[in-house]
Amino acid sequence: MRWNLPADHLPEAWFNVAPHLPEPLQPPLHPATRQPVGPDDLAPLFPMALIGQEVSTDPWVDIPGEVLDVLRLWRPTPLVRAERLEQALGTPARIYYKDESVSPAGSHKPNTAVPQAFYNKQEGITRLATETGAGQWGSALSFASALYGLECKVYMVRASYDQKPYRRLLMEVWGGEVVPSPIDDPTHPGSLGAAISDAVRDAAGRDDSHYSLGSVLNHVLLHQTVIGLEAREQLTLAGEERPDIVIGSCGGGSNLGGIALPFVPDERVELLAVEPSSCPTLTAGHFDYDFGDVAGMTPLLPMYTLGHDFVPPSIHAGGLRYHGDSPIISSLVHSKRMQAVAYPQGKVFDAAVQFARTQGTVPAPETSHAIRAVIDTALAAKETGEEKVILFNYSGHGLLDLSAYDAYLRGQLDQF
Amino acid sequence: MRWNLPADHLPEAWFNVAPHLPEPLQPPLHPATRQPVGPDDLAPLFPMALIGQEVSTDPWVDIPGEVLDVLRLWRPTPLVRAERLEQALGTPARIYYKDESVSPAGSHKPNTAVPQAFYNKQEGITRLATETGAGQWGSALSFASALYGLECKVYMVRASYDQKPYRRLLMEVWGGEVVPSPIDDPTHPGSLGAAISDAVRDAAGRDDSHYSLGSVLNHVLLHQTVIGLEAREQLTLAGEERPDIVIGSCGGGSNLGGIALPFVPDERVELLAVEPSSCPTLTAGHFDYDFGDVAGMTPLLPMYTLGHDFVPPSIHAGGLRYHGDSPIISSLVHSKRMQAVAYPQGKVFDAAVQFARTQGTVPAPETSHAIRAVIDTALAAKETGEEKVILFNYSGHGLLDLSAYDAYLRGQLDQF
């Protein structure tokens, strides 16, 4: 069963969680002075509208009409009840998911790529530079850039560039220019942190260009809150008062934040972050100031981190291979408003294939982390007999990740 | 702008065009006797329910509740107005499309895979055999078989098996068993007609197995009419009285039939089939009885054909590489109720990339044939100033066909 909203029910403002956080957000610091960074420090990289959103404490931020017009290409996204999965598990829990895989780029990422491209264009910028790991973010920004007539340069982690040609091709169909990173060492497999350094260096050096980040920052999570706002309205249509638990996979934190943040003020709703055991930022990292990138070019961010020089193993969920975490998500975990759990890759793909064979769609490896936790939560509810209402973010499809499924089906997947 | 229908607005009966055809359908003939085939001739391959639908003249055929339950996983599909494409073309035409790419398999094919799997299961069959070209149909039947707990064996045209590993992997995720065809000649690149022979031979030789076909036959087009039925209701929501023209790409005819057949009785609505210049069945074939497969194992079908031994060049729109055509579509073209046009591959991909960079989503090469004709129709309306209402079937996405886009972007695509 699916609940659609009419196109005119798209939220017209983003939900700002800042006033609702149990612990106030600490500011990013300049690495040299360790003083809070100001707008002027960020202006070479971001348009003023986004810098303003980054520090806003307004409870709601209006979505520009020109952004809504583009979001309506695929939003509102469906809310789906996973009845066939429930039946297969024999659980009394009711499992709902928000299907963000229906966007042109196949994930939630365009929710922020579109406003980022819009605000940059509004400020006269004609070119964006960014990094991408597995390619989800790079394809979203290439898509958004095509719609606003901007150039888009994507620094893609070299290992993914070589192994995932389809993601690169998708960016190129939308006119994006994709190069492998690190650009100065063709023998290095690359990392997200190193690709961020490449993209920041590019944007900082050109007047026509800005930098664009697909997760972590406050304005990115802000843009993603359309997911949770729509889900709340759709759950009401489905006859549910509220979810008992909201679950999302967590790399930088944007898909999780998108679905979970609107529920933060309602303390009856549990929130759960799911991360890979091989990159256990929230479950095994420490809460401290750290750089967002390998080269130490970004401001210091207050977050759970494994250290900015941490290089995670090359699991298939490339989008979750980040040493740090969104300051907002980190704050929620630090204050215990949100819980976190980590799963190894083998168990994640067990869940992914079970989902594909019951509900029919093939989830992204990143998304499958959330599905693993959903299944375990639903099985726990079976033990207790609780009619738990579970909401999770189906953040993307796995159609360009089928080589990972191939490895799984042939028993060649690293289990860690 | 998109128009969604609530899940309870799924059509509860299929539309049977048979009573509305200007020329009555001629029956399939037994190749040895040239007499009409009877149910007993077909029983080794198909369940009786489908054999009955094949010859039904009832105006409506009820959709079983168990089938509706599965179709609701993704249906009703959205009707979308392609406003950004309209603006880019500067046309007064209003362009609407039915987005069939949102199904789990990424195309319209599951609309018939699901009822075919259901009726076979109902008759006690535990295993289905089929052929697939590019893999759209094979993945749809693997998906449907997974949901009903059937085994699924797919004979995949060897050239595609070797060149399109992602499609094969998708079938395997759903539990399908995929082998390259022809099975008896590992050096042959294969063809759809030869793969049909392999699959028919398999199914005819086993009591537990039936054969399943993804296009051409009357019951397949019947199942696809949910597309046009939903579209008609959604166009009314969009404030349109009716489409002036309905456009679909045409290989075997199922996606075109799905969107067009419900409009056959309204003679004010033009119908247009779009096929590849390199496999010009409707525009350059002759209307005659011919075999559905290369080996001559199927009944003789009354259709436009290029000859059952015709081997089309290996264009990227593998789903349109069929020597014949649906008898229903052939009858409509023969009676001039439907028009047909052919386009070369280069012009098709021009249209595909224009669509991707305006509307955002990347269409399948097959679907892009329809888009080429839509754009040309909209440009002609610009010349005359006509506010033409165009409806077309967005039959599938191109995410597993990105290597074709790669060839196009690098100037290496065969233009014919």
Short mmCIF file of C-alpha atoms in Angstrom, two decimals, chain A residues 1-2 4-8 69-77 80-81 84 97 102-106 143 146-148 163-170 172-176 352-353 356-362 397 399-403 405-406 409-410, chain B residues 1-2 4-8 69-77 80-81 84 97 102-106 143 146-148 163-170 172-176 352-353 356-362 397 399-403 405-406 409-410:
data_model
loop_
_atom_site.label_atom_id
_atom_site.label_comp_id
_atom_site.label_asym_id
_atom_site.label_seq_id
_atom_site.Cartn_x
_atom_site.Cartn_y
_atom_site.Cartn_z
CA MET A 1 0.00 0.00 0.00
CA ARG A 2 1.29 3.45 -0.90
CA ASN A 4 0.86 9.68 -2.37
CA LEU A 5 0.43 13.36 -1.69
CA PRO A 6 -0.76 15.69 -4.46
CA ALA A 7 1.97 17.84 -6.00
CA ASP A 8 0.59 20.91 -4.22
CA ASP A 69 9.12 23.92 -9.25
CA VAL A 70 12.06 21.56 -9.74
CA LEU A 71 11.42 19.41 -6.65
CA ARG A 72 7.93 18.79 -8.04
CA LEU A 73 9.54 16.78 -10.87
CA TRP A 74 9.52 13.87 -8.41
CA ARG A 75 8.19 15.12 -5.06
CA PRO A 76 6.22 14.45 -2.93
CA THR A 77 7.69 10.95 -2.89
CA VAL A 80 4.95 2.81 1.23
CA ARG A 81 3.88 0.19 3.74
CA ARG A 84 5.02 -8.23 2.08
CA TYR A 97 9.23 3.66 4.20
CA VAL A 102 12.17 7.80 -7.28
CA SER A 103 14.22 10.96 -7.89
CA PRO A 104 15.97 11.31 -11.27
CA ALA A 105 19.34 10.55 -9.66
CA GLY A 106 17.84 7.61 -7.75
CA PHE A 143 21.41 16.68 -12.57
CA ALA A 146 21.91 20.68 -15.90
CA LEU A 147 18.52 22.06 -14.91
CA TYR A 148 19.94 25.45 -13.91
CA GLN A 163 34.89 0.31 -10.64
CA LYS A 164 31.59 2.13 -11.19
CA PRO A 165 31.56 3.40 -14.80
CA TYR A 166 27.75 3.60 -14.84
CA ARG A 167 27.66 6.28 -12.15
CA ARG A 168 30.24 8.30 -14.07
CA LEU A 169 28.24 7.87 -17.27
CA LEU A 170 25.09 9.07 -15.54
CA GLU A 172 28.08 12.74 -18.07
CA VAL A 173 24.59 12.30 -19.54
CA TRP A 174 23.64 15.36 -17.47
CA GLY A 175 26.71 17.23 -18.72
CA GLY A 176 28.88 16.83 -15.62
CA ALA A 352 18.92 -6.27 1.07
CA VAL A 353 18.17 -9.51 -0.77
CA ALA A 356 14.28 -7.34 -2.95
CA ARG A 357 12.58 -10.73 -2.96
CA THR A 358 9.60 -9.61 -0.86
CA GLN A 359 8.98 -5.95 -1.70
CA GLY A 360 10.39 -6.20 -5.21
CA THR A 361 12.78 -3.25 -5.38
CA VAL A 362 16.55 -3.51 -5.11
CA HIS A 397 17.95 2.22 -5.30
CA LEU A 399 20.45 -0.49 -9.78
CA LEU A 400 23.93 0.93 -10.28
CA ASP A 401 25.34 -1.22 -7.46
CA LEU A 402 24.48 -4.61 -8.87
CA SER A 403 28.11 -5.72 -8.93
CA TYR A 405 24.93 -8.04 -5.24
CA ASP A 406 26.88 -10.21 -7.67
CA LEU A 409 25.28 -14.02 -4.48
CA ARG A 410 28.57 -15.70 -5.42
CA MET B 1 3.56 18.68 -12.54
CA ARG B 2 2.47 15.15 -11.70
CA ASN B 4 -1.04 10.62 -8.82
CA LEU B 5 -4.03 8.42 -8.26
CA PRO B 6 -4.68 6.87 -4.86
CA ALA B 7 -3.83 3.17 -4.60
CA ASP B 8 -7.55 2.30 -4.55
CA ASP B 69 -2.31 -6.63 -4.46
CA VAL B 70 1.05 -6.98 -6.21
CA LEU B 71 0.44 -4.30 -8.85
CA ARG B 72 -0.21 -1.89 -5.97
CA LEU B 73 3.46 -2.17 -5.04
CA TRP B 74 4.04 0.51 -7.71
CA ARG B 75 0.69 1.26 -9.38
CA PRO B 76 -1.06 3.55 -10.17
CA THR B 77 2.00 5.10 -11.83
CA VAL B 80 3.64 13.70 -15.57
CA ARG B 81 3.44 16.87 -17.61
CA ARG B 84 10.46 21.77 -18.89
CA TYR B 97 3.72 11.00 -20.09
CA VAL B 102 8.78 3.39 -11.46
CA SER B 103 8.12 -0.36 -11.34
CA PRO B 104 10.64 -2.55 -9.49
CA ALA B 105 12.03 -3.84 -12.79
CA GLY B 106 12.12 -0.30 -14.22
CA PHE B 143 10.67 -10.27 -10.16
CA ALA B 146 10.13 -14.24 -6.81
CA LEU B 147 6.90 -12.79 -5.45
CA TYR B 148 4.88 -15.93 -6.22
CA GLN B 163 27.42 -6.90 -22.88
CA LYS B 164 24.80 -6.18 -20.20
CA PRO B 165 25.90 -7.92 -17.00
CA TYR B 166 23.79 -5.59 -14.82
CA ARG B 167 20.53 -6.81 -16.33
CA ARG B 168 21.59 -10.40 -15.72
CA LEU B 169 22.56 -9.53 -12.15
CA LEU B 170 19.19 -7.90 -11.55
CA GLU B 172 19.74 -13.12 -10.27
CA VAL B 173 18.98 -10.85 -7.30
CA TRP B 174 15.36 -11.94 -7.73
CA GLY B 175 16.42 -15.58 -7.97
CA GLY B 176 16.14 -15.99 -11.74
CA ALA B 352 17.00 11.02 -25.17
CA VAL B 353 19.74 13.40 -24.02
CA ALA B 356 17.46 13.88 -19.66
CA ARG B 357 18.80 17.43 -19.51
CA THR B 358 15.37 19.08 -19.32
CA GLN B 359 13.10 16.66 -17.45
CA GLY B 360 15.90 15.09 -15.45
CA THR B 361 15.32 11.38 -15.91
CA VAL B 362 17.31 9.15 -18.26
CA HIS B 397 14.40 4.08 -17.52
CA LEU B 399 19.91 3.34 -15.91
CA LEU B 400 21.07 -0.09 -17.05
CA ASP B 401 21.69 1.18 -20.60
CA LEU B 402 24.23 3.85 -19.79
CA SER B 403 26.89 2.25 -21.97
CA TYR B 405 24.76 6.86 -23.75
CA ASP B 406 28.50 6.56 -23.38
CA LEU B 409 28.43 11.09 -25.97
CA ARG B 410 31.76 9.93 -27.40
#
